[in-house]
PDB file of C-alpha atoms in Angstrom:
ATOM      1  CA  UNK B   1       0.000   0.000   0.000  1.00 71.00           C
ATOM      2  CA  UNK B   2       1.040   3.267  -0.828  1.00 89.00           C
ATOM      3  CA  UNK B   3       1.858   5.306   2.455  1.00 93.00           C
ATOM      4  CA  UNK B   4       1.633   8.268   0.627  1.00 95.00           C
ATOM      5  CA  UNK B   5      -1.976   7.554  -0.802  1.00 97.00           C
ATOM      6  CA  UNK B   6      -2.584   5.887   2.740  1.00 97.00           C
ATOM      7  CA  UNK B   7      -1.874   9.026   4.631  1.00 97.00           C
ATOM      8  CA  UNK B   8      -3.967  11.055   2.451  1.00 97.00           C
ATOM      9  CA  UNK B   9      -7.409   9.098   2.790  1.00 97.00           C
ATOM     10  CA  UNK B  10      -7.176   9.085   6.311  1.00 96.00           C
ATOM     11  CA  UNK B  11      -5.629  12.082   7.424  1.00 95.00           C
ATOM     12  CA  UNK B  12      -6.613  14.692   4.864  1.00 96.00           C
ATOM     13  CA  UNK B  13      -9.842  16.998   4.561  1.00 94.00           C
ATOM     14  CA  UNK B  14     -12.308  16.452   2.022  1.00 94.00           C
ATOM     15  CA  UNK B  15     -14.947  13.860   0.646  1.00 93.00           C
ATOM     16  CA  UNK B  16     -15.323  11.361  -1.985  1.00 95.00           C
ATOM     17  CA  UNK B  17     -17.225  11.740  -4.730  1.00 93.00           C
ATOM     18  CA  UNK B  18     -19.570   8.586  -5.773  1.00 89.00           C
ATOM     19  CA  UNK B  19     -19.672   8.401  -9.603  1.00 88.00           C
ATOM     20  CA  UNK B  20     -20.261   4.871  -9.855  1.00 83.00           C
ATOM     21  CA  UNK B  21     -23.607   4.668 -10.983  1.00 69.00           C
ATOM     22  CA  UNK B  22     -23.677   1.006 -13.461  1.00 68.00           C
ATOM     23  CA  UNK B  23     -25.842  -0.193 -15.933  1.00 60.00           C
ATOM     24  CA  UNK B  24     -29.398  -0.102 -14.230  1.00 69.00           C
ATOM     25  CA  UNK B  25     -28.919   3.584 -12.427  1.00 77.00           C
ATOM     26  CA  UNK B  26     -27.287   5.164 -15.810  1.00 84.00           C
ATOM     27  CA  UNK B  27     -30.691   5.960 -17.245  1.00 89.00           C
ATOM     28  CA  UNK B  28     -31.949   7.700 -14.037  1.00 87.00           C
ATOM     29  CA  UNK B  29     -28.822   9.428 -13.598  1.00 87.00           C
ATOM     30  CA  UNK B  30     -29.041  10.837 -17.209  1.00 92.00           C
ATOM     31  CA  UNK B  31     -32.177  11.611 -16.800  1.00 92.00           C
ATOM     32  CA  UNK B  32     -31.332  14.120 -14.109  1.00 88.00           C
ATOM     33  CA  UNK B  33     -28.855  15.821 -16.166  1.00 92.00           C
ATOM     34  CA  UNK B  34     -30.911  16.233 -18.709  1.00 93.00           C
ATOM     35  CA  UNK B  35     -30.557  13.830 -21.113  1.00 95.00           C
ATOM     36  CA  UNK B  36     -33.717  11.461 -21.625  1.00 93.00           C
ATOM     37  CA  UNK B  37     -33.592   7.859 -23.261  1.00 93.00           C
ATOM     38  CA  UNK B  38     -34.847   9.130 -26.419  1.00 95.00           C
ATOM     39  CA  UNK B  39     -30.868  11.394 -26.449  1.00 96.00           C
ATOM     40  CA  UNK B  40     -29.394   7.173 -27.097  1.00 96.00           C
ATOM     41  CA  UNK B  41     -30.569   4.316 -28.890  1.00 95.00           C
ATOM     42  CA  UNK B  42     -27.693   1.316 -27.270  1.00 94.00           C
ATOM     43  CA  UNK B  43     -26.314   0.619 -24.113  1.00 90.00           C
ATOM     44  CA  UNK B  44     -22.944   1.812 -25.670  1.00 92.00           C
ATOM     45  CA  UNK B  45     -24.500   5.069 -26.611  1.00 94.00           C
ATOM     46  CA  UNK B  46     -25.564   5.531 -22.927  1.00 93.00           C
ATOM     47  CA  UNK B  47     -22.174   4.390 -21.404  1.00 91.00           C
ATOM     48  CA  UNK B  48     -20.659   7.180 -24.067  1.00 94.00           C
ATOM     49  CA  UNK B  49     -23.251   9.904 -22.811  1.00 94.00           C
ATOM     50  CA  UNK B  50     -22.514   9.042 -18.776  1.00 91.00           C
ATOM     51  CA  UNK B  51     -18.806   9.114 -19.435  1.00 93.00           C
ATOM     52  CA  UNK B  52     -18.848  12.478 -20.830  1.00 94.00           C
ATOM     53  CA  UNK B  53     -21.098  13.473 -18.202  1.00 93.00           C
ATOM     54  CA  UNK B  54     -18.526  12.516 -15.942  1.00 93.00           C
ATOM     55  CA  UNK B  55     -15.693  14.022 -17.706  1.00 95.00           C
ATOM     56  CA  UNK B  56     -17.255  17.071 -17.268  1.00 96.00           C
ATOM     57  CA  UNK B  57     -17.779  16.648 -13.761  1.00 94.00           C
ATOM     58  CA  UNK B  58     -13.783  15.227 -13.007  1.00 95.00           C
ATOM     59  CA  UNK B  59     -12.697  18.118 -15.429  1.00 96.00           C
ATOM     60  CA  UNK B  60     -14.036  20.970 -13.523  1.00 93.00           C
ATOM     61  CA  UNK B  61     -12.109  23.546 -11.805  1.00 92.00           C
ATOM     62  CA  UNK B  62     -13.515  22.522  -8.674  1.00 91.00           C
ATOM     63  CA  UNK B  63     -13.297  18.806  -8.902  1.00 94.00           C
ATOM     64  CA  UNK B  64      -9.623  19.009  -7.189  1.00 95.00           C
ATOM     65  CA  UNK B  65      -7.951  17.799  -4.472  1.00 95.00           C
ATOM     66  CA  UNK B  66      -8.563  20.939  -2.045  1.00 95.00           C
ATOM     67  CA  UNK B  67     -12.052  19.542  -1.590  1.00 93.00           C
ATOM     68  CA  UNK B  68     -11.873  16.107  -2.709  1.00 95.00           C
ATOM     69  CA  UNK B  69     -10.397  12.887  -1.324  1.00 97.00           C
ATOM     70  CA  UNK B  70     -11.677  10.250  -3.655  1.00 97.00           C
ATOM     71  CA  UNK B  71     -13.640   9.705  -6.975  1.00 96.00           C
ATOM     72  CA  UNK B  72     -15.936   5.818  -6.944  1.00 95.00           C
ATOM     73  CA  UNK B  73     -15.720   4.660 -10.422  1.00 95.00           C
ATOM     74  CA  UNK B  74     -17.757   1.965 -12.414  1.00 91.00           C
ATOM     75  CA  UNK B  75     -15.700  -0.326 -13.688  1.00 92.00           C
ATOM     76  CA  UNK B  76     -16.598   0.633 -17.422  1.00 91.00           C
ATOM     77  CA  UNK B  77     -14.915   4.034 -16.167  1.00 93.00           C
ATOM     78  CA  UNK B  78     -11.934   2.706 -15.044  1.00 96.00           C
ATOM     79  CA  UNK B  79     -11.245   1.330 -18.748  1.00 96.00           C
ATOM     80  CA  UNK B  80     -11.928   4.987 -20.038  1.00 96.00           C
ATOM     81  CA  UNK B  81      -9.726   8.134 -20.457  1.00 97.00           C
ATOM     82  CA  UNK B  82     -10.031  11.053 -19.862  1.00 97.00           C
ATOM     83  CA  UNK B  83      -7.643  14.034 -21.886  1.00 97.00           C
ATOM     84  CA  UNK B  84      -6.179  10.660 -23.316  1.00 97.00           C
ATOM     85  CA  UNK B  85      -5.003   9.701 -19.690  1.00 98.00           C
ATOM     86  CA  UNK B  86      -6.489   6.037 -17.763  1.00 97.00           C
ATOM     87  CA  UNK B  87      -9.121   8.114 -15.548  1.00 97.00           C
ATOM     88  CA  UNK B  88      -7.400   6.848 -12.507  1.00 98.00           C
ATOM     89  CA  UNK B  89      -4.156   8.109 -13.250  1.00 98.00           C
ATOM     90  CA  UNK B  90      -5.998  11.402 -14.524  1.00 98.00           C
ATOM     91  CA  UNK B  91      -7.530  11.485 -11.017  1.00 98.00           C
ATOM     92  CA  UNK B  92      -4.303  11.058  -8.819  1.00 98.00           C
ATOM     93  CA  UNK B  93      -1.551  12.517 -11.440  1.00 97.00           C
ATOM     94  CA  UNK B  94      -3.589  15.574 -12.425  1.00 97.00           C
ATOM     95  CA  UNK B  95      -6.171  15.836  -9.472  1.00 97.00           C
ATOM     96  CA  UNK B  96      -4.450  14.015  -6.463  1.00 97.00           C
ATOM     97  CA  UNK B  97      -7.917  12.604  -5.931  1.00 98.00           C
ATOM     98  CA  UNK B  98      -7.643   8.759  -5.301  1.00 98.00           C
ATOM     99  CA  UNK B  99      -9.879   6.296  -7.504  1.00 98.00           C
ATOM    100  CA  UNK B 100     -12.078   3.576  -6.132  1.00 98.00           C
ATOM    101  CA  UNK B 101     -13.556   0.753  -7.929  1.00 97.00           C
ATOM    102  CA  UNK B 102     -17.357  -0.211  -7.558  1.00 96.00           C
ATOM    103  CA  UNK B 103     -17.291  -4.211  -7.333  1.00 97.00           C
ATOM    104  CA  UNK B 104     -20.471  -5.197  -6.263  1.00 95.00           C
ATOM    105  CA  UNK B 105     -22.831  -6.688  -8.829  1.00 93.00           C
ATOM    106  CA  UNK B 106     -25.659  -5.238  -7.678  1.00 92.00           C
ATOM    107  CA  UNK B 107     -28.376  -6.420  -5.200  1.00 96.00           C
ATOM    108  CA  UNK B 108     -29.737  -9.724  -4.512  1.00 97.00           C
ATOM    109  CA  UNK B 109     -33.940 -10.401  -3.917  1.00 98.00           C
ATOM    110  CA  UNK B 110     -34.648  -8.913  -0.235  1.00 98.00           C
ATOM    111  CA  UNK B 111     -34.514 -12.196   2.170  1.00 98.00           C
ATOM    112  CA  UNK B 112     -34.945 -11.306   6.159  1.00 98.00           C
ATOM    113  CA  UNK B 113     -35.137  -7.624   5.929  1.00 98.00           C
ATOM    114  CA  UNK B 114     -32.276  -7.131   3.610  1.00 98.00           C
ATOM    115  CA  UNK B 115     -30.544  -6.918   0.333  1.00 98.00           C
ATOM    116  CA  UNK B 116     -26.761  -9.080   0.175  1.00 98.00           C
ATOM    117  CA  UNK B 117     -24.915  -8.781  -2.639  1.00 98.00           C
ATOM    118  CA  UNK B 118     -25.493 -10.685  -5.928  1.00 97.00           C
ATOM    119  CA  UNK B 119     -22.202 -13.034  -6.313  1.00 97.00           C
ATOM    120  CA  UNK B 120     -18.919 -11.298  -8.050  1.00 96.00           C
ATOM    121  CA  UNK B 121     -17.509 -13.441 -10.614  1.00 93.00           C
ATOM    122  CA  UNK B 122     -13.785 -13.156 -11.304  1.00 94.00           C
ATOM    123  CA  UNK B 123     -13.575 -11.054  -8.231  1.00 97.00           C
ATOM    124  CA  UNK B 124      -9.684 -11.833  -7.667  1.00 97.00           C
ATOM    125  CA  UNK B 125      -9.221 -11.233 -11.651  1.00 98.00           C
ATOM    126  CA  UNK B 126     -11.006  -7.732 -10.820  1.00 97.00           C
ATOM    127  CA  UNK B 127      -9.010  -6.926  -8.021  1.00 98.00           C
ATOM    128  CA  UNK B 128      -5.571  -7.454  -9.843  1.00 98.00           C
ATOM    129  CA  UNK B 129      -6.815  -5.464 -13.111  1.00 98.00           C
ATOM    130  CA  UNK B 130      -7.841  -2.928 -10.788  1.00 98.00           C
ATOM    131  CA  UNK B 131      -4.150  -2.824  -8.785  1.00 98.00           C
ATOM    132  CA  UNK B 132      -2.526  -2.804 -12.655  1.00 98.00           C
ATOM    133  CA  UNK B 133      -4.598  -0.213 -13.282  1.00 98.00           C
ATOM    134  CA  UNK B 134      -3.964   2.043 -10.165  1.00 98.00           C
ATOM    135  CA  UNK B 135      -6.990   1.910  -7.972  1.00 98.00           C
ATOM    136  CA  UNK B 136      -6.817   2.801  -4.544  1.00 98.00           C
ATOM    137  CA  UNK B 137      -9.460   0.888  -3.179  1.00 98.00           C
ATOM    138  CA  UNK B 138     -12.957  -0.622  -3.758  1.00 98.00           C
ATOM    139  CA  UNK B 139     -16.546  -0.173  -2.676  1.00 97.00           C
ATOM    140  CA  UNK B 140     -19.856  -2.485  -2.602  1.00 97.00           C
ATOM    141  CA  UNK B 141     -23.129  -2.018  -1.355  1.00 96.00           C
ATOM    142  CA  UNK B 142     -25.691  -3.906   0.311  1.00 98.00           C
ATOM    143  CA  UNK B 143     -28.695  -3.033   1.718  1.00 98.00           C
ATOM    144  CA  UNK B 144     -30.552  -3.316   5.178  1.00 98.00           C
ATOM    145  CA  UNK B 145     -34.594  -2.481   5.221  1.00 98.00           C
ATOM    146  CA  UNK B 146     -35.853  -4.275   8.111  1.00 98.00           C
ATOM    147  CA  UNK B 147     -34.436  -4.670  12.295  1.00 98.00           C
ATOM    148  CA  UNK B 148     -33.794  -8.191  11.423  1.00 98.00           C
ATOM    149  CA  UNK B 149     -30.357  -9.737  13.608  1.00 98.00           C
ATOM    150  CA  UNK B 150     -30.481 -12.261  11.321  1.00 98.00           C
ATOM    151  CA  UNK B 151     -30.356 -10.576   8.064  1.00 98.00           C
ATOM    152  CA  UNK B 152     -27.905  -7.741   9.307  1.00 98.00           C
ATOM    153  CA  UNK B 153     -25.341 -10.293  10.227  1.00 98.00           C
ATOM    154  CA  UNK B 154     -25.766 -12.171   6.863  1.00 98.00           C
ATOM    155  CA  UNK B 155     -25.140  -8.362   5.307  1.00 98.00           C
ATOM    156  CA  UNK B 156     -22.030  -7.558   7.629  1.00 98.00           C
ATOM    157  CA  UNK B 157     -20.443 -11.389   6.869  1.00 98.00           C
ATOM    158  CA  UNK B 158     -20.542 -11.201   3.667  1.00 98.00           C
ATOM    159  CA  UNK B 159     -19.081  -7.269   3.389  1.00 98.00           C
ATOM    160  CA  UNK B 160     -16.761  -8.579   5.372  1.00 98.00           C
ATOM    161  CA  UNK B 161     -15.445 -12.152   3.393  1.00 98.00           C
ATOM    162  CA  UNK B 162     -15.088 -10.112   0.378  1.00 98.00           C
ATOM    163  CA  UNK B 163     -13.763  -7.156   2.072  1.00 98.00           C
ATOM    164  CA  UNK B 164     -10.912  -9.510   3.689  1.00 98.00           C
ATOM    165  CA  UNK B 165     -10.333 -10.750  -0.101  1.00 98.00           C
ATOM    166  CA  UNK B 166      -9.734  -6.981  -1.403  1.00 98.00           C
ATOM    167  CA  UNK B 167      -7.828  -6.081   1.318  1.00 98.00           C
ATOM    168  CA  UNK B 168      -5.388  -8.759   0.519  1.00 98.00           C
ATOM    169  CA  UNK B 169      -5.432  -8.006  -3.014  1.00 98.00           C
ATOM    170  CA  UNK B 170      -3.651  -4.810  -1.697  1.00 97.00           C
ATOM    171  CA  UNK B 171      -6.933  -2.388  -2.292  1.00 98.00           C
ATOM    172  CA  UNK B 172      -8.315  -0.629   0.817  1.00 98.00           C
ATOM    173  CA  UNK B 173     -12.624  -1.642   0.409  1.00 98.00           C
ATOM    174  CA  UNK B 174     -14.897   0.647   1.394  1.00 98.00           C
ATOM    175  CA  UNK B 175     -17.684  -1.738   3.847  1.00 98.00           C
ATOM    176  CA  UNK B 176     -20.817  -0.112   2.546  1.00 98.00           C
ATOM    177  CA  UNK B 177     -24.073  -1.595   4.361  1.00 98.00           C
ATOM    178  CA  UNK B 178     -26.786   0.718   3.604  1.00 98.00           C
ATOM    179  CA  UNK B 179     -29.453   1.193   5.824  1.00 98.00           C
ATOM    180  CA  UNK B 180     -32.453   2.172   4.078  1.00 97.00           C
ATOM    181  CA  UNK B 181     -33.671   6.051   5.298  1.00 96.00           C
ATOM    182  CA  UNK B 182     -37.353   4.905   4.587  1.00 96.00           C
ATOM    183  CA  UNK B 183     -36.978   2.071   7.173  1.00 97.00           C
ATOM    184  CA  UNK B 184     -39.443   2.700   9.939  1.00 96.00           C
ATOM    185  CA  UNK B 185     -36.791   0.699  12.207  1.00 96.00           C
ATOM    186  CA  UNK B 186     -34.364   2.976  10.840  1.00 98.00           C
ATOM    187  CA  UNK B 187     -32.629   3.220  14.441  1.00 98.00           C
ATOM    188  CA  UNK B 188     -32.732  -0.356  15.560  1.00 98.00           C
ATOM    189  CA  UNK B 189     -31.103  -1.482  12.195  1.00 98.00           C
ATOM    190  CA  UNK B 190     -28.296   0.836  13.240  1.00 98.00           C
ATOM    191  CA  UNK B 191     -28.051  -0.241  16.599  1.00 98.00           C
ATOM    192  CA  UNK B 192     -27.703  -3.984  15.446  1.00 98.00           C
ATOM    193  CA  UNK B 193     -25.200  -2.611  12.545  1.00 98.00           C
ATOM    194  CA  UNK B 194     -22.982  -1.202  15.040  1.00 98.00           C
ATOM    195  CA  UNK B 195     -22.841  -4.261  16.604  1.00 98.00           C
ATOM    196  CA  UNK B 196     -21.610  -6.061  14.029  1.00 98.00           C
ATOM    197  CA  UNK B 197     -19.122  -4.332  12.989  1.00 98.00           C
ATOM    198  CA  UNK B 198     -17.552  -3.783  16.323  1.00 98.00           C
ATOM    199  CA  UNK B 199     -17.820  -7.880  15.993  1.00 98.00           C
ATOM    200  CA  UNK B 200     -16.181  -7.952  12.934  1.00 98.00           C
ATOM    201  CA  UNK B 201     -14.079  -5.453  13.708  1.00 98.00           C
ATOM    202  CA  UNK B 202     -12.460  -7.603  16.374  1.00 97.00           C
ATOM    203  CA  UNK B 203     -11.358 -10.550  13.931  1.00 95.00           C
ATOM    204  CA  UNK B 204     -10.267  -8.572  11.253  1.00 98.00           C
ATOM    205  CA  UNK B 205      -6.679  -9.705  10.747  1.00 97.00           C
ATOM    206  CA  UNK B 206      -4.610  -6.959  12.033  1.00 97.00           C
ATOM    207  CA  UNK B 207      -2.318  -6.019   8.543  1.00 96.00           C
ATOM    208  CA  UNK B 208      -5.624  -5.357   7.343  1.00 98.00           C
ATOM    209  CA  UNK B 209      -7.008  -1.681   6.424  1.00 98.00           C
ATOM    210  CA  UNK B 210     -10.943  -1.301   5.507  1.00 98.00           C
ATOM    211  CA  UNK B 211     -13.217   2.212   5.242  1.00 98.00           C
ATOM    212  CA  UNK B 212     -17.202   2.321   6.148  1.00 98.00           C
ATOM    213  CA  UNK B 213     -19.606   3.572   3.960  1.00 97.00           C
ATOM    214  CA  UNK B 214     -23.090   3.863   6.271  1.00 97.00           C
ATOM    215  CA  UNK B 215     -26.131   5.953   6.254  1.00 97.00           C
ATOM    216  CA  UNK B 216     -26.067   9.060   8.196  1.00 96.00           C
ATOM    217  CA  UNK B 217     -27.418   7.635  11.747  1.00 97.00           C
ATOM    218  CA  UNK B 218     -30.515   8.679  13.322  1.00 96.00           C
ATOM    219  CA  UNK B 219     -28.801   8.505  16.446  1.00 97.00           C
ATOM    220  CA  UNK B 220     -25.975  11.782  16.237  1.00 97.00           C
ATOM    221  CA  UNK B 221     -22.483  10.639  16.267  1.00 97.00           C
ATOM    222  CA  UNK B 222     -23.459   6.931  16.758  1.00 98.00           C
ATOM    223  CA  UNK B 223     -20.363   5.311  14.958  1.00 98.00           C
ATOM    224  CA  UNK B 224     -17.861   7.757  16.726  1.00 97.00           C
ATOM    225  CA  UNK B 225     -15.824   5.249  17.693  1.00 97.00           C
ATOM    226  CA  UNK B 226     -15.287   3.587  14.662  1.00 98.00           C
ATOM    227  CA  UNK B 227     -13.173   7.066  13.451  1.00 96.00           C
ATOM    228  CA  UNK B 228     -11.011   5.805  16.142  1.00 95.00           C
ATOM    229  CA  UNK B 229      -9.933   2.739  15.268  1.00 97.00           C
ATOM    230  CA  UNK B 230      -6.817   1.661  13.972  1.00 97.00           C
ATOM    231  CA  UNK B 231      -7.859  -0.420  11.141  1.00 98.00           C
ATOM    232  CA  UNK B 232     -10.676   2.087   9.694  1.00 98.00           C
ATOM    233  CA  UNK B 233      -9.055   4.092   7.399  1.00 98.00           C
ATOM    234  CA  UNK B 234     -12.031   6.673   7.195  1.00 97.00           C
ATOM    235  CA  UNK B 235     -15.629   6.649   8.062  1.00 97.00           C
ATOM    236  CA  UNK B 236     -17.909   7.802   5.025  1.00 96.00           C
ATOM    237  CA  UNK B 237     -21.266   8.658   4.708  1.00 95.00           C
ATOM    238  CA  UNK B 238     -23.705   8.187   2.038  1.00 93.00           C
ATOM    239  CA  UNK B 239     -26.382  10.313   0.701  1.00 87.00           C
ATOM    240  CA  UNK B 240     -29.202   7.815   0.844  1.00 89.00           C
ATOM    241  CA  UNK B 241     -31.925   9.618  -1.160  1.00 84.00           C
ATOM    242  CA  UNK B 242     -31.620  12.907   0.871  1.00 88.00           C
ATOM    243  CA  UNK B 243     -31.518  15.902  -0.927  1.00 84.00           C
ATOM    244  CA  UNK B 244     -28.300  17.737  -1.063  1.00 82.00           C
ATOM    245  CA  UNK B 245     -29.151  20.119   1.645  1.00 88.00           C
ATOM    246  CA  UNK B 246     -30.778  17.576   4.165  1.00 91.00           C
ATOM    247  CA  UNK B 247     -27.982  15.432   3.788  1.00 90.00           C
ATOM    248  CA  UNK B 248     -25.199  17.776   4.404  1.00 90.00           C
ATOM    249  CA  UNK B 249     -27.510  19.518   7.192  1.00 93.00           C
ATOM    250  CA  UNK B 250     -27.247  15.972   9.008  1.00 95.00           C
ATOM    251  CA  UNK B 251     -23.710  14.749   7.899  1.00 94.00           C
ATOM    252  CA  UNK B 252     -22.460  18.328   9.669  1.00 93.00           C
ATOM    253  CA  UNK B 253     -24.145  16.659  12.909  1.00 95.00           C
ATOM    254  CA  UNK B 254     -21.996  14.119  12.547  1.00 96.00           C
ATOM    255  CA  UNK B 255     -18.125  14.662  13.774  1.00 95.00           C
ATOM    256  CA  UNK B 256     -15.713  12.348  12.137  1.00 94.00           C
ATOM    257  CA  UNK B 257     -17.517  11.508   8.781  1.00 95.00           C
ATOM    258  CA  UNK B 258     -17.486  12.469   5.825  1.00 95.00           C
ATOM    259  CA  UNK B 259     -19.463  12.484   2.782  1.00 92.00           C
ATOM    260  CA  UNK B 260     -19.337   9.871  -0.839  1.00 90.00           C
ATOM    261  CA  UNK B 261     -22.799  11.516  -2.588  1.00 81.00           C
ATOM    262  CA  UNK B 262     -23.602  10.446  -5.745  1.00 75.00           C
ATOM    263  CA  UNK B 263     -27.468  12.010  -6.451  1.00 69.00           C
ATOM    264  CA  UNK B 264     -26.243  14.850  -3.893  1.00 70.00           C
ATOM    265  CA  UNK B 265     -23.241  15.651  -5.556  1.00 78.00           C
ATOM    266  CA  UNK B 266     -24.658  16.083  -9.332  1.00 81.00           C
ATOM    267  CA  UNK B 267     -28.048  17.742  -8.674  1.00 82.00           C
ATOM    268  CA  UNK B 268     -28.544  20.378 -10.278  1.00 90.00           C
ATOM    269  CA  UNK B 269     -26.107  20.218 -13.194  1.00 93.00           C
ATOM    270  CA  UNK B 270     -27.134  19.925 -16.281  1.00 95.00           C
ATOM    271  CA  UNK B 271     -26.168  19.079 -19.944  1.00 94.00           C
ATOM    272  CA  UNK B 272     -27.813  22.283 -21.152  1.00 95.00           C
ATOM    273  CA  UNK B 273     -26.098  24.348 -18.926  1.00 96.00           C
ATOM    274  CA  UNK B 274     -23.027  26.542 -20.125  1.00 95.00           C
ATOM    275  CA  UNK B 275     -19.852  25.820 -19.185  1.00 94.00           C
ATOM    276  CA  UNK B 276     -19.833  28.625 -16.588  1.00 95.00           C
ATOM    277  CA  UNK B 277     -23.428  27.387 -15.225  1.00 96.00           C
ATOM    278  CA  UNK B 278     -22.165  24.388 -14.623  1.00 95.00           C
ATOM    279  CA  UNK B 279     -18.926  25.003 -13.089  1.00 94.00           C
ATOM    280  CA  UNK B 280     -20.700  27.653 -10.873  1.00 95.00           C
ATOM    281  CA  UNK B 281     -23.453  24.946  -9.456  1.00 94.00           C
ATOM    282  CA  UNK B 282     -20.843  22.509  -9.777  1.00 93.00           C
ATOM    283  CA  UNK B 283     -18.583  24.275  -7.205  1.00 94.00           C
ATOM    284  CA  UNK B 284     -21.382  25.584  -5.115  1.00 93.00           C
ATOM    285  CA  UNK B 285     -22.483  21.799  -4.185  1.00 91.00           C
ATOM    286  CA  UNK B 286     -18.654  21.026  -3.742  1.00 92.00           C
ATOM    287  CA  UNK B 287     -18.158  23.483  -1.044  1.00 92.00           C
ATOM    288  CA  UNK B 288     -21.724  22.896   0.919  1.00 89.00           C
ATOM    289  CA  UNK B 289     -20.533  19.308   1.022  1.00 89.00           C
ATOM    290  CA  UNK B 290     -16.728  19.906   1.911  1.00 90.00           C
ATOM    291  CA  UNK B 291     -18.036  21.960   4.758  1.00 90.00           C
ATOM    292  CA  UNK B 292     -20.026  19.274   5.647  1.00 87.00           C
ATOM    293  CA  UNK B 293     -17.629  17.018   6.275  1.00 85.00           C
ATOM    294  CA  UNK B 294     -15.127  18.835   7.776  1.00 77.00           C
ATOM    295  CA  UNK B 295     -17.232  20.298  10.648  1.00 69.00           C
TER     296      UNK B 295
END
């Protein structure tokens, strides 16, 4: 591992930008910005329209390393350039931002209150592309709907299996078990998450390095403790569906954390908008959410 890269993620002010949305959240993501189905008529045509939406986004004055930490990449990304650069070596050579890979494979039917991930296939080939290609780290998401022990510990052993697996692979993952804001138990999944990860926490081999991704707690400052740990490189919080303003009004409450939006972080920009418009909303949401997350 890098120390250089290390010391940066986990010392360093800023947030990480989630811009990882895959094949079934591309259309609802271009939709936002502007750009409706009828704009492509493939899946390649999409994947060419979200890249340059992202382009734009990395590109921008404000996108840079003052602000940002990270930048979570689909994998398609990854395999792209950007001003003829790999975009992960156009994030840390030109930006100092660090790139993440998203792994996960999306969700699996909901089973005892909660979503585990689908199976990765040719995970370890993955994980060495991604090293060859300069990642920093990974992230995968799973989802938790319902105050079920059960389910919750399903979600946290498998994060965990395949988070050992990265971490070996040299990548720092980013633990993401999403609790779902609409949950009416909203609280008690939290309270059951935090204890499993303090669990897990306590057999994770000890030359191992992981981040947490989590939903902004009901309860203020509830995973504290995890900022302190040794082998959590950063705690990170996700958006979740809140608007932009709700969720850095609640992040803020929050000391330690800081924010990976990905609906947050691009509303309000626009394919229509000039280039000034959109750097000028573009660094407006930058700031509300670096302030955010360094309060």
């Amino acid at each position: 591992m890098d120390k250089i890269k290390l010391e940066r993620m986990k010392n360093d002010k800023g947030f990480i930008a989630a811009l990882d949305q895959s094949g079934g959240s591309t259309p609802k993501a271009l939709a936002a910005y502007g750009v409706p189905e009828t704009a492509y008529s493939n899946e390649d045509e999409m994947f060419d329209l979200v890249h340059a939406m992202r382009t734009r986004i990395i590109t921008g004055k404000a996108f840079n390393s003052n602000n940002i930490l990270g930048a979570i990449l689909f994998e398609q990304t990854m395999e792209r350039e950007i001003e003829g650069m790999p975009t992960a070596d156009f994030l840390w050579e030109k930006k100092k931002i660090l790139p993440f890979l998203k792994v996960d494979k999306g969700l699996a039917e909901l089973k005892d209150g909660v979503q585990l991930m689908k199976p990765i296939p040719n995970l370890d080939a993955m994980l060495k592309h991604a090293v060859e290609k300069h990642i920093f780290g990974t992230k995968m998401r799973s989802v938790i709907k319902e105050a079920n022990p059960q389910g919750i510990k399903a979600v946290v052993d498998q994060q965990f299996e395949l988070g050992i697996q990265i971490a070996k692979a040299g990548l720092v993952p980013i633990i993401e078990p999403e609790v779902d804001i609409k949950s009416p138990d909203k609280a008690k999944c939290e309270e059951i998450l935090k204890k499993e990860l303090e669990e897990h926490l306590k057999t994770l081999p000890k030359d191992l390095l992981v981040m947490f991704k989590l939903s902004i707690p009901t309860k203020e400052n509830l995973y504290e403790e995890f900022t302190k740990h040794p082998q959590v490189v950063r705690m990170v919080a996700l958006s979740g569906g809140y608007s932009r303003d709700d969720a850095n009004k609640l992040l803020a409450k929050n000391r330690g954390m800081i924010a990976s939006f990905s609906r947050a972080l691009a509303e309000g920009l626009s394919a229509s908008q000039s280039d000034d418009e959109f750097n000028a909303t573009l660094e407006k949401t930058i700031k509300g959410v670096y302030e955010a997350s360094i309060t």
